[in-house]
Amino acid sequence: MTRTTFLPFALPDYGEAEQAAVRDVLASGWITTGPKTKEFEAAFARAVGAKHAIAVNSCTAALHLALEAIGLKAGDEVITTPYTFAASAEVIRYFGATPVFVDIDRRTFNIDPERARAAMTAKTKAIIAVHMAGLACDLDPLRALNVPVIEDAAHAFPSTSKGRTIGAIGDFSCFSFYATKTIATGEGGMLCTDDDARAERCRIMSLHGISRDAWKRYTAEGSWAYDVIAPGFKYNLTDIASALGLAQLERAETMTTRRAEIAQRYDDAFRSELFELPARGDEGTSHAWHLYMLRLNLERWSIDRAAFIAQLKERNIGTSVHFIPLHTQPYYRDLYGFTPDAFPIAYGEYLREVSLPIYSKMTDDDVTSVIDAVHDVARTFARQ
């Protein structure tokens, strides 16, 4: 099937439920943080089995609050992976602390627990574990290192690890509701934890360091009086976004099932010596399929990954690359003197990774057009 229109790499799956939810919020007159946000927090906490869920304006904000809650200071170290988006490491630098990168497991793209263990020092204050593409890390060996484990779960709703839901395992789980994510509120995120004291600290710091529910100032039960107990941040989520989140949460199971169906069609279509298929979880580990990360076996191709992407674009298929390793980015490269081969697995896998469209709004014809385009490129550029 040859497409005549461009298929975007990602689109949110919105319908009448989302539109009605936003209309209701607008009609209520309460559009910033308020009752809908509290309702969304409670619903999300139930969905993942967490004691506390704190709605914020991004996963980046959630990661930042988690590090603040554990008392991260300048000169401390936090272990993470270079195979991630900028947010996972930049929040460490906010404190003047050092991100200690360790290489990934080649099969899963997730942090290698043995390398994490070897990187531990007296300065290590936490580990940020990224659940890449929605495939959960093995958290048990990381938790055994006896420092806080902060899960970058931006891709991982809903995912499970060994039968446990992501959101109720680590010390903190940080989710994203960005426009391309499995639940989309435009911008938004959620911080989950079972720690009462740290949850309270995160709530306070998420809205200017105010020591009580600041949003209630303008309700009948609120008060104009409040105390600022710390220099906090402006990280609150609006009721407009929370209404979208509630509507999306109601449809999350259906959307997840659809992405899994697309992933299976891709697996069936691309199982050959030309490609390496994405890893699937071990027993008890489910994949959220936020991304479908196909890898080219480059020795079987006469073109590189960039040309492969260009060929798909010519055939009206949008793609992306996840991710350009952070140690190759100018800031980290120049600050720490990294070369690309400092983390050879991350760099090598990056050179051959292509993320194909996988979102619940895709039709069967959309999926077929992706498969046909990839096969068409293969017929022209695969080595015989």
Coordinates of C-alpha atoms in Angstrom, one line a residue:
M1 CA 0.0 0.0 0.0
T2 CA 1.5 3.3 -1.1
R3 CA 0.4 6.3 1.0
T4 CA -0.7 9.5 -0.6
T5 CA -0.7 11.4 2.7
F6 CA 2.0 11.6 5.4
L7 CA 1.6 9.4 8.5
P8 CA 2.8 11.3 11.6
F9 CA 5.1 9.5 13.9
A10 CA 2.8 10.0 16.8
L11 CA -0.7 11.4 17.5
P12 CA -2.8 11.6 20.6
D13 CA -5.9 9.5 20.7
Y14 CA -8.7 11.9 21.6
G15 CA -12.4 11.6 21.1
E16 CA -15.7 12.9 22.4
A17 CA -14.9 11.8 26.0
E18 CA -11.8 14.1 26.1
Q19 CA -13.7 17.0 24.5
A20 CA -16.6 16.6 26.9
A21 CA -14.2 16.5 29.9
V22 CA -12.6 19.8 28.9
R23 CA -15.9 21.5 28.2
D24 CA -17.1 20.5 31.7
V25 CA -14.0 22.0 33.2
L26 CA -14.4 25.3 31.2
A27 CA -18.0 25.5 32.3
S28 CA -17.1 25.0 35.9
G29 CA -14.9 28.1 35.9
W30 CA -12.1 26.3 37.7
I31 CA -9.3 25.8 35.1
T32 CA -6.1 25.6 37.1
T33 CA -5.2 23.1 39.8
G34 CA -8.4 22.1 41.6
P35 CA -10.8 19.3 42.2
K36 CA -10.2 17.6 38.8
T37 CA -6.5 17.4 39.6
K38 CA -7.2 15.8 43.0
E39 CA -9.5 13.4 41.3
F40 CA -6.9 12.5 38.7
E41 CA -4.3 12.0 41.4
A42 CA -6.6 9.5 43.2
A43 CA -7.5 7.7 40.1
F44 CA -3.9 7.3 38.9
A45 CA -2.8 6.2 42.3
R46 CA -5.4 3.4 42.2
A47 CA -4.4 2.5 38.7
V48 CA -0.7 1.8 39.6
G49 CA -1.2 0.8 43.2
A50 CA 0.7 3.7 44.7
K51 CA -0.1 5.2 48.1
H52 CA 0.5 8.8 46.8
A53 CA 0.3 10.3 43.3
I54 CA 1.2 14.0 42.8
A55 CA 0.2 15.6 39.6
V56 CA 2.8 17.9 38.1
N57 CA 3.3 19.7 34.7
S58 CA 5.9 17.2 33.4
C59 CA 7.9 14.1 34.1
T60 CA 10.9 16.4 34.3
A61 CA 9.3 18.2 37.2
A62 CA 8.5 14.8 38.9
L63 CA 12.2 13.7 38.6
H64 CA 13.4 17.1 40.0
L65 CA 11.0 16.9 42.9
A66 CA 12.1 13.3 43.7
L67 CA 15.8 14.3 43.8
E68 CA 14.9 17.3 46.0
A69 CA 13.0 15.1 48.4
I70 CA 16.0 12.8 49.0
G71 CA 18.2 15.8 49.7
L72 CA 20.5 15.7 46.7
K73 CA 23.3 18.2 47.0
A74 CA 26.1 19.6 44.9
G75 CA 29.0 17.1 44.6
D76 CA 26.7 14.1 45.0
E77 CA 26.4 11.4 42.3
V78 CA 23.4 9.8 40.7
I79 CA 23.8 6.8 38.5
T80 CA 21.7 6.7 35.2
T81 CA 22.1 5.7 31.6
P82 CA 23.1 7.9 28.6
Y83 CA 20.5 6.2 26.5
T84 CA 17.6 8.5 27.5
F85 CA 16.1 11.9 26.9
A86 CA 17.7 15.0 28.2
A87 CA 15.4 15.2 31.3
S88 CA 16.9 12.1 33.0
A89 CA 20.3 13.7 33.5
E90 CA 19.5 17.5 33.4
V91 CA 17.6 17.2 36.7
I92 CA 20.8 15.9 38.3
R93 CA 22.7 18.9 37.1
Y94 CA 20.1 21.3 38.6
F95 CA 21.6 20.5 42.0
G96 CA 25.2 20.7 40.8
A97 CA 25.4 16.9 41.3
T98 CA 27.1 14.6 38.8
P99 CA 25.2 12.1 36.5
V100 CA 27.3 9.0 36.4
F101 CA 26.4 7.2 33.2
V102 CA 26.6 3.5 32.8
D103 CA 26.1 1.5 29.7
I104 CA 22.9 -0.3 28.7
D105 CA 21.8 -3.9 28.3
R106 CA 22.1 -4.4 24.6
R107 CA 18.9 -6.5 24.3
T108 CA 16.5 -4.2 26.3
F109 CA 18.1 -0.7 26.1
N110 CA 17.7 -0.5 29.8
I111 CA 20.4 0.2 32.4
D112 CA 22.7 -2.7 33.1
P113 CA 22.4 -3.5 36.8
E114 CA 25.9 -5.0 37.0
R115 CA 27.5 -1.8 35.5
A116 CA 25.3 0.2 38.0
R117 CA 26.7 -1.8 40.9
A118 CA 30.3 -1.3 39.7
A119 CA 29.7 2.5 39.4
M120 CA 28.6 2.9 43.1
T121 CA 30.8 5.1 45.3
A122 CA 30.5 6.8 48.6
K123 CA 29.0 9.8 46.8
T124 CA 26.2 7.8 45.1
K125 CA 22.9 9.1 46.4
A126 CA 20.4 7.6 44.0
I127 CA 19.8 5.7 40.7
I128 CA 17.5 6.9 38.0
A129 CA 16.3 3.9 36.1
V130 CA 14.7 4.5 32.7
H131 CA 12.0 2.1 31.5
M132 CA 12.9 2.4 27.8
A133 CA 10.0 2.3 25.3
G134 CA 7.7 0.9 28.0
L135 CA 9.7 -2.2 28.8
A136 CA 10.4 -2.3 32.5
C137 CA 13.9 -2.5 34.0
D138 CA 14.7 -5.3 36.4
L139 CA 14.4 -3.2 39.5
D140 CA 15.4 -5.8 42.1
P141 CA 19.2 -5.7 41.6
L142 CA 19.0 -1.9 41.6
R143 CA 17.1 -1.8 44.8
A144 CA 19.6 -4.2 46.4
L145 CA 22.2 -1.4 46.0
N146 CA 20.6 0.4 49.0
V147 CA 20.2 3.8 47.6
P148 CA 16.9 5.4 46.4
V149 CA 15.7 4.2 43.1
I150 CA 13.9 6.8 41.1
E151 CA 12.1 5.3 38.1
D152 CA 11.9 7.4 34.9
A153 CA 8.6 5.9 33.9
A154 CA 7.9 8.4 31.1
H155 CA 7.3 5.5 28.7
A156 CA 5.9 3.0 31.2
F157 CA 2.2 3.4 31.8
P158 CA 1.0 0.8 32.0
S159 CA 3.9 -1.6 32.4
T160 CA 4.6 -4.4 34.9
S161 CA 7.8 -6.0 36.2
K162 CA 7.7 -9.5 37.5
G163 CA 4.0 -9.2 38.1
R164 CA 4.2 -5.8 39.9
T165 CA 2.9 -2.6 38.4
I166 CA 5.3 0.2 37.6
G167 CA 4.4 3.0 39.9
A168 CA 4.5 0.9 43.1
I169 CA 8.0 -0.6 43.2
G170 CA 10.7 2.0 43.4
D171 CA 11.1 4.8 45.9
F172 CA 9.6 7.2 43.3
S173 CA 8.0 6.6 39.9
C174 CA 7.9 9.5 37.5
F175 CA 5.4 9.4 34.6
S176 CA 4.9 11.6 31.6
F177 CA 1.6 12.7 29.9
Y178 CA 3.3 14.6 27.1
A179 CA 1.5 14.8 23.8
T180 CA 3.1 11.6 22.4
K181 CA 2.8 9.4 25.5
T182 CA 0.5 6.5 26.2
I183 CA -1.8 8.9 28.2
A184 CA -1.6 12.4 26.8
T185 CA -2.6 15.7 28.4
G186 CA -0.5 17.9 26.2
E187 CA 2.0 18.6 29.0
G188 CA 1.9 16.8 32.3
G189 CA 3.3 14.2 34.6
M190 CA 2.7 12.3 37.8
L191 CA 5.0 11.5 40.8
C192 CA 4.2 8.3 42.7
T193 CA 5.6 7.1 46.0
D194 CA 4.5 5.1 49.1
D195 CA 6.7 7.3 51.4
D196 CA 4.4 9.7 53.4
A197 CA 7.0 12.2 54.4
R198 CA 8.6 12.4 50.9
A199 CA 5.2 12.7 49.3
E200 CA 4.3 15.7 51.5
R201 CA 7.7 17.3 50.7
C202 CA 7.0 16.9 47.0
R203 CA 3.5 18.3 47.3
I204 CA 4.8 21.4 49.1
M205 CA 7.7 21.9 46.7
S206 CA 5.5 21.5 43.6
L207 CA 3.7 24.7 44.4
H208 CA 6.1 27.4 45.7
G209 CA 7.0 25.7 48.9
I210 CA 3.6 26.6 50.4
S211 CA 2.8 24.5 53.5
R212 CA -0.9 23.9 52.8
D213 CA -3.3 23.2 49.9
A214 CA -2.7 26.5 48.2
W215 CA -5.4 25.8 45.5
K216 CA -8.1 25.9 48.2
R217 CA -7.4 29.6 48.8
Y218 CA -10.2 30.4 46.4
T219 CA -12.8 27.9 47.7
A220 CA -15.4 28.2 50.5
E221 CA -13.2 26.0 52.7
G222 CA -10.0 27.8 52.0
S223 CA -8.1 30.7 53.6
W224 CA -6.1 33.6 52.3
A225 CA -3.4 32.7 54.9
Y226 CA -0.5 30.5 54.0
D227 CA 3.1 29.8 54.9
V228 CA 6.1 29.6 52.5
I229 CA 8.5 27.1 54.2
A230 CA 10.9 26.6 51.3
P231 CA 11.8 28.1 47.9
G232 CA 9.6 25.7 45.9
F233 CA 8.8 25.5 42.2
K234 CA 5.8 26.1 39.9
Y235 CA 5.1 22.5 38.9
N236 CA 1.3 22.1 39.4
L237 CA -1.0 20.5 36.8
T238 CA -4.1 22.3 35.7
D239 CA -7.7 21.0 35.9
I240 CA -7.9 21.2 32.1
A241 CA -5.0 18.8 31.7
S242 CA -6.3 16.6 34.6
A243 CA -9.7 16.3 32.9
L244 CA -8.0 15.0 29.8
G245 CA -6.0 12.7 32.0
L246 CA -9.1 11.2 33.6
A247 CA -10.7 10.6 30.2
Q248 CA -7.5 9.0 28.9
L249 CA -7.2 6.9 32.0
E250 CA -10.6 5.4 31.4
R251 CA -9.5 4.3 27.9
A252 CA -6.0 3.3 28.9
E253 CA -6.6 -0.5 28.7
T254 CA -8.2 -0.2 25.2
M255 CA -5.3 2.0 23.9
T256 CA -2.7 -0.4 25.4
T257 CA -4.3 -3.4 23.7
R258 CA -4.3 -1.6 20.4
R259 CA -0.6 -0.7 20.6
A260 CA 0.2 -4.3 21.5
E261 CA -1.7 -5.5 18.4
I262 CA 0.3 -3.1 16.2
A263 CA 3.6 -4.3 17.8
Q264 CA 2.6 -7.9 17.1
R265 CA 1.9 -7.1 13.4
Y266 CA 5.3 -5.4 13.2
D267 CA 7.0 -8.4 14.8
D268 CA 5.3 -10.7 12.3
A269 CA 6.3 -8.5 9.4
F270 CA 9.9 -7.8 10.2
R271 CA 11.1 -11.1 11.6
S272 CA 14.1 -11.6 9.3
E273 CA 17.9 -11.3 9.1
L274 CA 17.5 -7.6 8.1
F275 CA 16.2 -6.5 11.5
E276 CA 16.4 -7.0 15.2
L277 CA 13.0 -6.9 16.8
P278 CA 12.4 -5.1 20.1
A279 CA 12.8 -7.1 23.3
R280 CA 9.8 -8.3 25.0
G281 CA 9.7 -8.8 28.8
D282 CA 10.3 -12.0 30.7
E283 CA 7.4 -13.8 32.3
G284 CA 5.4 -11.4 34.5
T285 CA 6.8 -8.3 32.7
S286 CA 4.4 -6.5 30.3
H287 CA 5.3 -3.9 27.7
A288 CA 3.4 -0.6 27.4
W289 CA 4.6 -0.2 23.8
H290 CA 5.1 3.5 23.9
L291 CA 7.7 3.0 21.3
Y292 CA 8.5 0.3 18.7
M293 CA 12.3 0.4 18.5
L294 CA 13.3 -1.5 15.4
R295 CA 17.0 -2.1 14.8
L296 CA 18.7 -2.5 11.4
N297 CA 21.2 -5.2 11.0
L298 CA 23.4 -2.7 9.1
E299 CA 25.7 -5.4 7.6
R300 CA 22.7 -6.5 5.6
W301 CA 22.0 -3.1 4.2
S302 CA 23.6 -0.9 1.5
I303 CA 22.4 2.3 3.3
D304 CA 22.8 3.6 6.9
R305 CA 20.0 4.4 9.4
A306 CA 19.7 8.0 8.3
A307 CA 19.2 7.0 4.7
F308 CA 16.7 4.4 5.8
I309 CA 14.6 7.1 7.6
A310 CA 14.8 9.3 4.5
Q311 CA 13.5 6.5 2.3
L312 CA 10.6 6.0 4.7
K313 CA 9.8 9.7 4.6
E314 CA 9.8 9.7 0.8
R315 CA 7.1 7.0 1.2
N316 CA 5.1 9.3 3.6
I317 CA 6.0 7.4 6.8
G318 CA 7.0 9.4 9.8
T319 CA 9.7 7.9 12.1
S320 CA 12.0 9.0 14.9
V321 CA 15.1 7.9 16.8
H322 CA 15.2 7.1 20.5
F323 CA 17.6 8.4 21.6
I324 CA 20.8 10.3 20.7
P325 CA 22.9 9.2 23.7
L326 CA 23.5 12.0 26.2
H327 CA 27.3 11.4 26.3
T328 CA 27.5 12.5 22.7
Q329 CA 25.5 15.7 23.3
P330 CA 27.7 18.9 23.3
Y331 CA 26.9 19.8 27.0
Y332 CA 27.9 16.4 28.5
R333 CA 30.6 15.7 25.9
D334 CA 32.3 18.9 26.7
L335 CA 31.8 19.0 30.4
Y336 CA 33.0 15.4 31.1
G337 CA 35.2 14.8 28.0
F338 CA 33.2 11.9 26.7
T339 CA 33.9 10.3 23.3
P340 CA 31.2 8.3 21.5
D341 CA 32.9 5.0 22.5
A342 CA 32.8 5.8 26.2
F343 CA 29.6 3.8 26.3
P344 CA 30.0 1.6 23.2
I345 CA 26.7 -0.4 23.5
A346 CA 24.6 2.8 23.8
Y347 CA 26.3 4.4 20.9
G348 CA 26.3 1.3 18.7
E349 CA 22.7 0.6 19.2
Y350 CA 21.8 4.2 18.6
L351 CA 23.4 4.1 15.2
R352 CA 21.0 1.4 14.0
E353 CA 17.7 2.2 15.9
V354 CA 14.5 3.5 14.2
S355 CA 11.3 4.1 16.0
L356 CA 8.2 3.3 13.9
P357 CA 4.8 4.8 14.4
I358 CA 2.8 2.9 17.1
Y359 CA -0.2 4.7 18.6
S360 CA -3.8 3.6 19.2
K361 CA -5.3 6.0 16.7
M362 CA -3.6 4.2 13.8
T363 CA -5.9 2.3 11.5
D364 CA -5.2 -1.2 10.2
D365 CA -4.5 0.5 6.8
D366 CA -2.0 2.8 8.5
V367 CA -0.1 -0.1 10.0
T368 CA -0.2 -1.9 6.6
S369 CA 1.3 1.2 4.9
V370 CA 4.2 1.2 7.4
I371 CA 4.9 -2.4 6.8
D372 CA 4.7 -2.1 3.0
A373 CA 7.0 1.0 3.1
V374 CA 9.6 -0.8 5.1
H375 CA 9.4 -3.9 2.8
D376 CA 9.7 -1.6 -0.2
V377 CA 12.9 0.0 1.1
A378 CA 14.2 -3.4 1.9
R379 CA 13.6 -4.6 -1.7
T380 CA 15.7 -1.7 -3.0
F381 CA 18.5 -1.5 -0.4
A382 CA 18.9 -4.8 1.3
R383 CA 22.1 -6.6 0.4
Q384 CA 21.5 -9.8 -1.6

